[in-house]
Amino acid sequence: MDHLAAYMLMALVMSMIPGADTILIMKNTLHHGAKAGRFTILGMATGLTFWTFIAVLGLSVAIAQSVYLFNTIKYIGAAYLFYVGIRIFLTKNMLSLEAISEETKTVKSSSNRCYRESYMQGALSNFLNPKTVLVYITFMPQFINLDAHTNQQLLILGFILTLIAVGWFLILVYVIDYVKKWLKKPVFQKAFQRCSGVLLIGFGIKTIV
């Protein structure tokens, strides 16, 4: 692998650029707690790992070269972001886990459902993101030594990308969880909820453009 330090820096920059993952992690952390944010990150990591193995198997190139398959993934991914965004935007009140614990005796089942949903949001937003395929066929090959085992290098680069993204988002979750005690005002909660919905819808539109 050539220029590994440069690759890691670029991977960090790509992770830090706000996208659908950032919005989902911030939203789930703010409304449901740090654990929900970490479950969202776990889902995201699952999606990236999936695409890493797809790339190693050579299927990412086939997907990118198949207009029908690529567009199918693209439109399904956009539809999913639309769905999540509209759902968030129209929800009148997104209860936090603290509120749930005060109002119901079924805290454990409610919390588990919240964590499952957070995980699935993180996973599906990556499973259904065709632009991730482009990262594997345009960005990563620039750092691969063609004289060595390309699949092994691609596997390592994919896991490095995943680890860097996970590390960055864990820091983001920690920061949001730390400062959210100052952000619990209903006005801010409602404004952030609406903004999250609009941004996810916007990312859905960007996916198909």
PDB file of C-alpha atoms in Angstrom:
ATOM      1  CA  MET A   1       0.000   0.000   0.000  1.00  0.00           C
ATOM      2  CA  ASP A   2       1.332   3.383  -1.024  1.00  0.00           C
ATOM      3  CA  HIS A   3       1.063   6.590   1.011  1.00  0.00           C
ATOM      4  CA  LEU A   4      -0.853   5.040   3.908  1.00  0.00           C
ATOM      5  CA  ALA A   5      -0.608   8.199   6.028  1.00  0.00           C
ATOM      6  CA  ALA A   6      -2.170  10.257   3.231  1.00  0.00           C
ATOM      7  CA  TYR A   7      -4.943   7.675   2.881  1.00  0.00           C
ATOM      8  CA  MET A   8      -5.707   7.782   6.603  1.00  0.00           C
ATOM      9  CA  LEU A   9      -5.837  11.585   6.533  1.00  0.00           C
ATOM     10  CA  MET A  10      -8.207  11.576   3.560  1.00  0.00           C
ATOM     11  CA  ALA A  11     -10.358   8.901   5.226  1.00  0.00           C
ATOM     12  CA  LEU A  12     -10.613  11.108   8.317  1.00  0.00           C
ATOM     13  CA  VAL A  13     -11.570  14.130   6.228  1.00  0.00           C
ATOM     14  CA  MET A  14     -14.272  12.129   4.417  1.00  0.00           C
ATOM     15  CA  SER A  15     -15.619  10.885   7.757  1.00  0.00           C
ATOM     16  CA  MET A  16     -15.758  14.407   9.166  1.00  0.00           C
ATOM     17  CA  ILE A  17     -17.678  15.842   6.220  1.00  0.00           C
ATOM     18  CA  PRO A  18     -21.326  15.986   7.390  1.00  0.00           C
ATOM     19  CA  GLY A  19     -23.587  13.459   5.716  1.00  0.00           C
ATOM     20  CA  ALA A  20     -26.561  11.231   6.432  1.00  0.00           C
ATOM     21  CA  ASP A  21     -24.541   9.198   8.962  1.00  0.00           C
ATOM     22  CA  THR A  22     -23.644  12.351  10.882  1.00  0.00           C
ATOM     23  CA  ILE A  23     -27.272  13.497  11.052  1.00  0.00           C
ATOM     24  CA  LEU A  24     -28.555  10.084  12.151  1.00  0.00           C
ATOM     25  CA  ILE A  25     -25.885   9.722  14.845  1.00  0.00           C
ATOM     26  CA  MET A  26     -26.467  13.237  16.168  1.00  0.00           C
ATOM     27  CA  LYS A  27     -30.227  12.782  16.158  1.00  0.00           C
ATOM     28  CA  ASN A  28     -30.204   9.426  17.912  1.00  0.00           C
ATOM     29  CA  THR A  29     -27.638  10.564  20.485  1.00  0.00           C
ATOM     30  CA  LEU A  30     -29.489  13.752  21.269  1.00  0.00           C
ATOM     31  CA  HIS A  31     -32.930  12.204  21.562  1.00  0.00           C
ATOM     32  CA  HIS A  32     -32.191   8.689  22.805  1.00  0.00           C
ATOM     33  CA  GLY A  33     -28.806   8.875  24.508  1.00  0.00           C
ATOM     34  CA  ALA A  34     -25.187   7.942  23.850  1.00  0.00           C
ATOM     35  CA  LYS A  35     -25.926   4.222  23.667  1.00  0.00           C
ATOM     36  CA  ALA A  36     -28.360   4.787  20.800  1.00  0.00           C
ATOM     37  CA  GLY A  37     -25.680   6.838  19.069  1.00  0.00           C
ATOM     38  CA  ARG A  38     -23.180   4.004  19.485  1.00  0.00           C
ATOM     39  CA  PHE A  39     -25.703   1.518  18.065  1.00  0.00           C
ATOM     40  CA  THR A  40     -26.093   3.814  15.046  1.00  0.00           C
ATOM     41  CA  ILE A  41     -22.304   3.758  14.636  1.00  0.00           C
ATOM     42  CA  LEU A  42     -22.341  -0.046  14.880  1.00  0.00           C
ATOM     43  CA  GLY A  43     -24.895  -0.142  12.073  1.00  0.00           C
ATOM     44  CA  MET A  44     -22.757   2.211  10.001  1.00  0.00           C
ATOM     45  CA  ALA A  45     -19.691   0.006  10.588  1.00  0.00           C
ATOM     46  CA  THR A  46     -21.707  -3.041   9.521  1.00  0.00           C
ATOM     47  CA  GLY A  47     -22.604  -1.313   6.258  1.00  0.00           C
ATOM     48  CA  LEU A  48     -19.008  -0.291   5.543  1.00  0.00           C
ATOM     49  CA  THR A  49     -17.761  -3.805   6.334  1.00  0.00           C
ATOM     50  CA  PHE A  50     -20.362  -5.205   3.944  1.00  0.00           C
ATOM     51  CA  TRP A  51     -19.136  -2.964   1.117  1.00  0.00           C
ATOM     52  CA  THR A  52     -15.525  -3.839   1.927  1.00  0.00           C
ATOM     53  CA  PHE A  53     -16.219  -7.529   1.337  1.00  0.00           C
ATOM     54  CA  ILE A  54     -18.251  -6.682  -1.757  1.00  0.00           C
ATOM     55  CA  ALA A  55     -15.232  -4.789  -3.103  1.00  0.00           C
ATOM     56  CA  VAL A  56     -12.859  -7.658  -2.295  1.00  0.00           C
ATOM     57  CA  LEU A  57     -15.137 -10.047  -4.168  1.00  0.00           C
ATOM     58  CA  GLY A  58     -15.026  -7.708  -7.151  1.00  0.00           C
ATOM     59  CA  LEU A  59     -18.757  -7.066  -7.080  1.00  0.00           C
ATOM     60  CA  SER A  60     -18.397  -3.335  -6.459  1.00  0.00           C
ATOM     61  CA  VAL A  61     -17.042  -2.838  -9.980  1.00  0.00           C
ATOM     62  CA  ALA A  62     -19.894  -4.900 -11.417  1.00  0.00           C
ATOM     63  CA  ILE A  63     -22.423  -2.809  -9.485  1.00  0.00           C
ATOM     64  CA  ALA A  64     -20.844   0.456 -10.614  1.00  0.00           C
ATOM     65  CA  GLN A  65     -20.769  -0.703 -14.242  1.00  0.00           C
ATOM     66  CA  SER A  66     -24.376  -1.915 -14.176  1.00  0.00           C
ATOM     67  CA  VAL A  67     -26.517   1.160 -14.668  1.00  0.00           C
ATOM     68  CA  TYR A  68     -29.675  -0.713 -13.687  1.00  0.00           C
ATOM     69  CA  LEU A  69     -28.250  -2.181 -10.479  1.00  0.00           C
ATOM     70  CA  PHE A  70     -26.483   1.019  -9.473  1.00  0.00           C
ATOM     71  CA  ASN A  71     -29.627   3.111 -10.041  1.00  0.00           C
ATOM     72  CA  THR A  72     -31.755   0.571  -8.185  1.00  0.00           C
ATOM     73  CA  ILE A  73     -29.552   0.876  -5.104  1.00  0.00           C
ATOM     74  CA  LYS A  74     -29.435   4.646  -5.537  1.00  0.00           C
ATOM     75  CA  TYR A  75     -33.198   5.120  -5.688  1.00  0.00           C
ATOM     76  CA  ILE A  76     -33.912   2.687  -2.865  1.00  0.00           C
ATOM     77  CA  GLY A  77     -31.337   4.500  -0.733  1.00  0.00           C
ATOM     78  CA  ALA A  78     -32.850   7.874  -1.584  1.00  0.00           C
ATOM     79  CA  ALA A  79     -36.337   6.572  -0.779  1.00  0.00           C
ATOM     80  CA  TYR A  80     -35.119   5.320   2.588  1.00  0.00           C
ATOM     81  CA  LEU A  81     -33.593   8.703   3.469  1.00  0.00           C
ATOM     82  CA  PHE A  82     -36.832  10.381   2.377  1.00  0.00           C
ATOM     83  CA  TYR A  83     -38.781   8.024   4.631  1.00  0.00           C
ATOM     84  CA  VAL A  84     -36.596   8.610   7.671  1.00  0.00           C
ATOM     85  CA  GLY A  85     -36.438  12.360   7.066  1.00  0.00           C
ATOM     86  CA  ILE A  86     -40.189  12.778   6.646  1.00  0.00           C
ATOM     87  CA  ARG A  87     -40.845  10.556   9.652  1.00  0.00           C
ATOM     88  CA  ILE A  88     -38.559  12.673  11.817  1.00  0.00           C
ATOM     89  CA  PHE A  89     -39.979  15.927  10.448  1.00  0.00           C
ATOM     90  CA  LEU A  90     -43.597  14.931  11.088  1.00  0.00           C
ATOM     91  CA  THR A  91     -43.083  13.363  14.518  1.00  0.00           C
ATOM     92  CA  LYS A  92     -44.658  15.695  17.051  1.00  0.00           C
ATOM     93  CA  ASN A  93     -42.538  14.651  20.007  1.00  0.00           C
ATOM     94  CA  MET A  94     -39.465  12.431  20.014  1.00  0.00           C
ATOM     95  CA  LEU A  95     -39.237  11.088  23.547  1.00  0.00           C
ATOM     96  CA  SER A  96     -35.832  10.598  25.099  1.00  0.00           C
ATOM     97  CA  LEU A  97     -35.016   7.435  27.019  1.00  0.00           C
ATOM     98  CA  GLU A  98     -35.126   9.521  30.193  1.00  0.00           C
ATOM     99  CA  ALA A  99     -38.717  10.448  29.478  1.00  0.00           C
ATOM    100  CA  ILE A 100     -39.607   6.884  28.617  1.00  0.00           C
ATOM    101  CA  SER A 101     -38.180   5.648  31.900  1.00  0.00           C
ATOM    102  CA  GLU A 102     -40.412   8.044  33.798  1.00  0.00           C
ATOM    103  CA  GLU A 103     -43.624   7.275  31.930  1.00  0.00           C
ATOM    104  CA  THR A 104     -43.598   3.525  31.413  1.00  0.00           C
ATOM    105  CA  LYS A 105     -42.683   0.380  33.252  1.00  0.00           C
ATOM    106  CA  THR A 106     -41.496  -1.300  30.094  1.00  0.00           C
ATOM    107  CA  VAL A 107     -38.234   0.613  29.972  1.00  0.00           C
ATOM    108  CA  LYS A 108     -36.117  -2.326  28.858  1.00  0.00           C
ATOM    109  CA  SER A 109     -38.286  -3.294  25.902  1.00  0.00           C
ATOM    110  CA  SER A 110     -38.664   0.351  24.832  1.00  0.00           C
ATOM    111  CA  SER A 111     -34.925   0.909  25.093  1.00  0.00           C
ATOM    112  CA  ASN A 112     -34.125  -2.253  23.123  1.00  0.00           C
ATOM    113  CA  ARG A 113     -36.537  -1.217  20.395  1.00  0.00           C
ATOM    114  CA  CYS A 114     -34.872   2.187  20.247  1.00  0.00           C
ATOM    115  CA  TYR A 115     -31.404   0.625  19.986  1.00  0.00           C
ATOM    116  CA  ARG A 116     -32.513  -1.800  17.275  1.00  0.00           C
ATOM    117  CA  GLU A 117     -34.000   1.052  15.274  1.00  0.00           C
ATOM    118  CA  SER A 118     -30.824   3.124  15.704  1.00  0.00           C
ATOM    119  CA  TYR A 119     -28.702   0.200  14.503  1.00  0.00           C
ATOM    120  CA  MET A 120     -30.914  -0.412  11.471  1.00  0.00           C
ATOM    121  CA  GLN A 121     -30.863   3.255  10.517  1.00  0.00           C
ATOM    122  CA  GLY A 122     -27.065   3.266  10.550  1.00  0.00           C
ATOM    123  CA  ALA A 123     -26.844  -0.017   8.640  1.00  0.00           C
ATOM    124  CA  LEU A 124     -29.453   0.735   5.982  1.00  0.00           C
ATOM    125  CA  SER A 125     -28.134   4.229   5.294  1.00  0.00           C
ATOM    126  CA  ASN A 126     -24.832   2.547   4.312  1.00  0.00           C
ATOM    127  CA  PHE A 127     -26.192  -0.618   2.692  1.00  0.00           C
ATOM    128  CA  LEU A 128     -28.280   1.555   0.374  1.00  0.00           C
ATOM    129  CA  ASN A 129     -25.650   4.186  -0.395  1.00  0.00           C
ATOM    130  CA  PRO A 130     -24.247   3.577  -3.884  1.00  0.00           C
ATOM    131  CA  LYS A 131     -21.728   6.384  -3.449  1.00  0.00           C
ATOM    132  CA  THR A 132     -19.870   4.117  -1.024  1.00  0.00           C
ATOM    133  CA  VAL A 133     -19.220   1.858  -4.022  1.00  0.00           C
ATOM    134  CA  LEU A 134     -17.544   4.758  -5.800  1.00  0.00           C
ATOM    135  CA  VAL A 135     -15.178   5.213  -2.851  1.00  0.00           C
ATOM    136  CA  TYR A 136     -13.951   1.643  -3.320  1.00  0.00           C
ATOM    137  CA  ILE A 137     -13.454   1.879  -7.066  1.00  0.00           C
ATOM    138  CA  THR A 138     -12.153   5.453  -7.402  1.00  0.00           C
ATOM    139  CA  PHE A 139     -10.558   6.536  -4.117  1.00  0.00           C
ATOM    140  CA  MET A 140      -8.996   3.371  -2.681  1.00  0.00           C
ATOM    141  CA  PRO A 141      -7.242   2.135  -5.858  1.00  0.00           C
ATOM    142  CA  GLN A 142      -5.052   5.247  -5.759  1.00  0.00           C
ATOM    143  CA  PHE A 143      -3.378   3.828  -2.631  1.00  0.00           C
ATOM    144  CA  ILE A 144      -2.994   0.239  -3.798  1.00  0.00           C
ATOM    145  CA  ASN A 145       0.275  -1.254  -5.011  1.00  0.00           C
ATOM    146  CA  LEU A 146      -0.671  -3.274  -8.092  1.00  0.00           C
ATOM    147  CA  ASP A 147       2.454  -5.423  -7.753  1.00  0.00           C
ATOM    148  CA  ALA A 148       1.188  -6.891  -4.462  1.00  0.00           C
ATOM    149  CA  HIS A 149      -2.015  -8.697  -3.446  1.00  0.00           C
ATOM    150  CA  THR A 150      -4.680  -6.156  -4.308  1.00  0.00           C
ATOM    151  CA  ASN A 151      -7.523  -7.921  -2.478  1.00  0.00           C
ATOM    152  CA  GLN A 152      -5.595  -8.007   0.783  1.00  0.00           C
ATOM    153  CA  GLN A 153      -4.716  -4.339   0.421  1.00  0.00           C
ATOM    154  CA  LEU A 154      -8.335  -3.475  -0.362  1.00  0.00           C
ATOM    155  CA  LEU A 155      -9.471  -5.400   2.701  1.00  0.00           C
ATOM    156  CA  ILE A 156      -6.991  -3.565   4.931  1.00  0.00           C
ATOM    157  CA  LEU A 157      -7.870  -0.163   3.479  1.00  0.00           C
ATOM    158  CA  GLY A 158     -11.575  -0.886   3.937  1.00  0.00           C
ATOM    159  CA  PHE A 159     -11.120  -1.775   7.588  1.00  0.00           C
ATOM    160  CA  ILE A 160      -8.916   1.284   8.148  1.00  0.00           C
ATOM    161  CA  LEU A 161     -11.653   3.474   6.677  1.00  0.00           C
ATOM    162  CA  THR A 162     -14.222   1.797   8.933  1.00  0.00           C
ATOM    163  CA  LEU A 163     -12.077   2.173  12.065  1.00  0.00           C
ATOM    164  CA  ILE A 164     -11.365   5.833  11.366  1.00  0.00           C
ATOM    165  CA  ALA A 165     -15.042   6.556  10.741  1.00  0.00           C
ATOM    166  CA  VAL A 166     -16.031   4.692  13.931  1.00  0.00           C
ATOM    167  CA  GLY A 167     -13.406   6.580  15.943  1.00  0.00           C
ATOM    168  CA  TRP A 168     -14.560   9.957  14.665  1.00  0.00           C
ATOM    169  CA  PHE A 169     -18.226   9.255  15.279  1.00  0.00           C
ATOM    170  CA  LEU A 170     -17.549   7.926  18.794  1.00  0.00           C
ATOM    171  CA  ILE A 171     -15.921  11.271  19.560  1.00  0.00           C
ATOM    172  CA  LEU A 172     -18.965  13.022  18.088  1.00  0.00           C
ATOM    173  CA  VAL A 173     -21.313  10.961  20.254  1.00  0.00           C
ATOM    174  CA  TYR A 174     -19.274  11.755  23.358  1.00  0.00           C
ATOM    175  CA  VAL A 175     -19.329  15.500  22.611  1.00  0.00           C
ATOM    176  CA  ILE A 176     -23.065  15.563  21.891  1.00  0.00           C
ATOM    177  CA  ASP A 177     -23.856  13.510  24.988  1.00  0.00           C
ATOM    178  CA  TYR A 178     -21.686  15.852  27.082  1.00  0.00           C
ATOM    179  CA  VAL A 179     -23.259  19.087  25.868  1.00  0.00           C
ATOM    180  CA  LYS A 180     -26.843  17.918  25.462  1.00  0.00           C
ATOM    181  CA  LYS A 181     -27.702  18.894  29.027  1.00  0.00           C
ATOM    182  CA  TRP A 182     -27.546  22.465  27.726  1.00  0.00           C
ATOM    183  CA  LEU A 183     -29.569  21.564  24.654  1.00  0.00           C
ATOM    184  CA  LYS A 184     -32.644  20.049  26.276  1.00  0.00           C
ATOM    185  CA  LYS A 185     -34.861  23.070  25.808  1.00  0.00           C
ATOM    186  CA  PRO A 186     -38.015  22.075  23.887  1.00  0.00           C
ATOM    187  CA  VAL A 187     -37.449  24.859  21.356  1.00  0.00           C
ATOM    188  CA  PHE A 188     -34.004  23.539  20.460  1.00  0.00           C
ATOM    189  CA  GLN A 189     -35.189  19.919  20.447  1.00  0.00           C
ATOM    190  CA  LYS A 190     -37.998  20.746  18.041  1.00  0.00           C
ATOM    191  CA  ALA A 191     -35.744  22.875  15.813  1.00  0.00           C
ATOM    192  CA  PHE A 192     -33.065  20.178  15.630  1.00  0.00           C
ATOM    193  CA  GLN A 193     -35.692  17.526  14.909  1.00  0.00           C
ATOM    194  CA  ARG A 194     -37.088  19.516  11.989  1.00  0.00           C
ATOM    195  CA  CYS A 195     -33.611  20.343  10.675  1.00  0.00           C
ATOM    196  CA  SER A 196     -32.610  16.665  10.877  1.00  0.00           C
ATOM    197  CA  GLY A 197     -35.641  15.674   8.841  1.00  0.00           C
ATOM    198  CA  VAL A 198     -35.017  18.346   6.205  1.00  0.00           C
ATOM    199  CA  LEU A 199     -31.302  17.468   5.942  1.00  0.00           C
ATOM    200  CA  LEU A 200     -31.994  13.747   5.505  1.00  0.00           C
ATOM    201  CA  ILE A 201     -34.523  14.536   2.782  1.00  0.00           C
ATOM    202  CA  GLY A 202     -31.868  16.780   1.216  1.00  0.00           C
ATOM    203  CA  PHE A 203     -29.279  13.985   1.330  1.00  0.00           C
ATOM    204  CA  GLY A 204     -31.858  11.716  -0.295  1.00  0.00           C
ATOM    205  CA  ILE A 205     -32.235  14.213  -3.134  1.00  0.00           C
ATOM    206  CA  LYS A 206     -28.447  14.532  -3.398  1.00  0.00           C
ATOM    207  CA  THR A 207     -28.171  10.739  -3.690  1.00  0.00           C
ATOM    208  CA  ILE A 208     -30.186  10.646  -6.903  1.00  0.00           C
ATOM    209  CA  VAL A 209     -28.671  13.786  -8.460  1.00  0.00           C
TER     210      VAL A 209
END
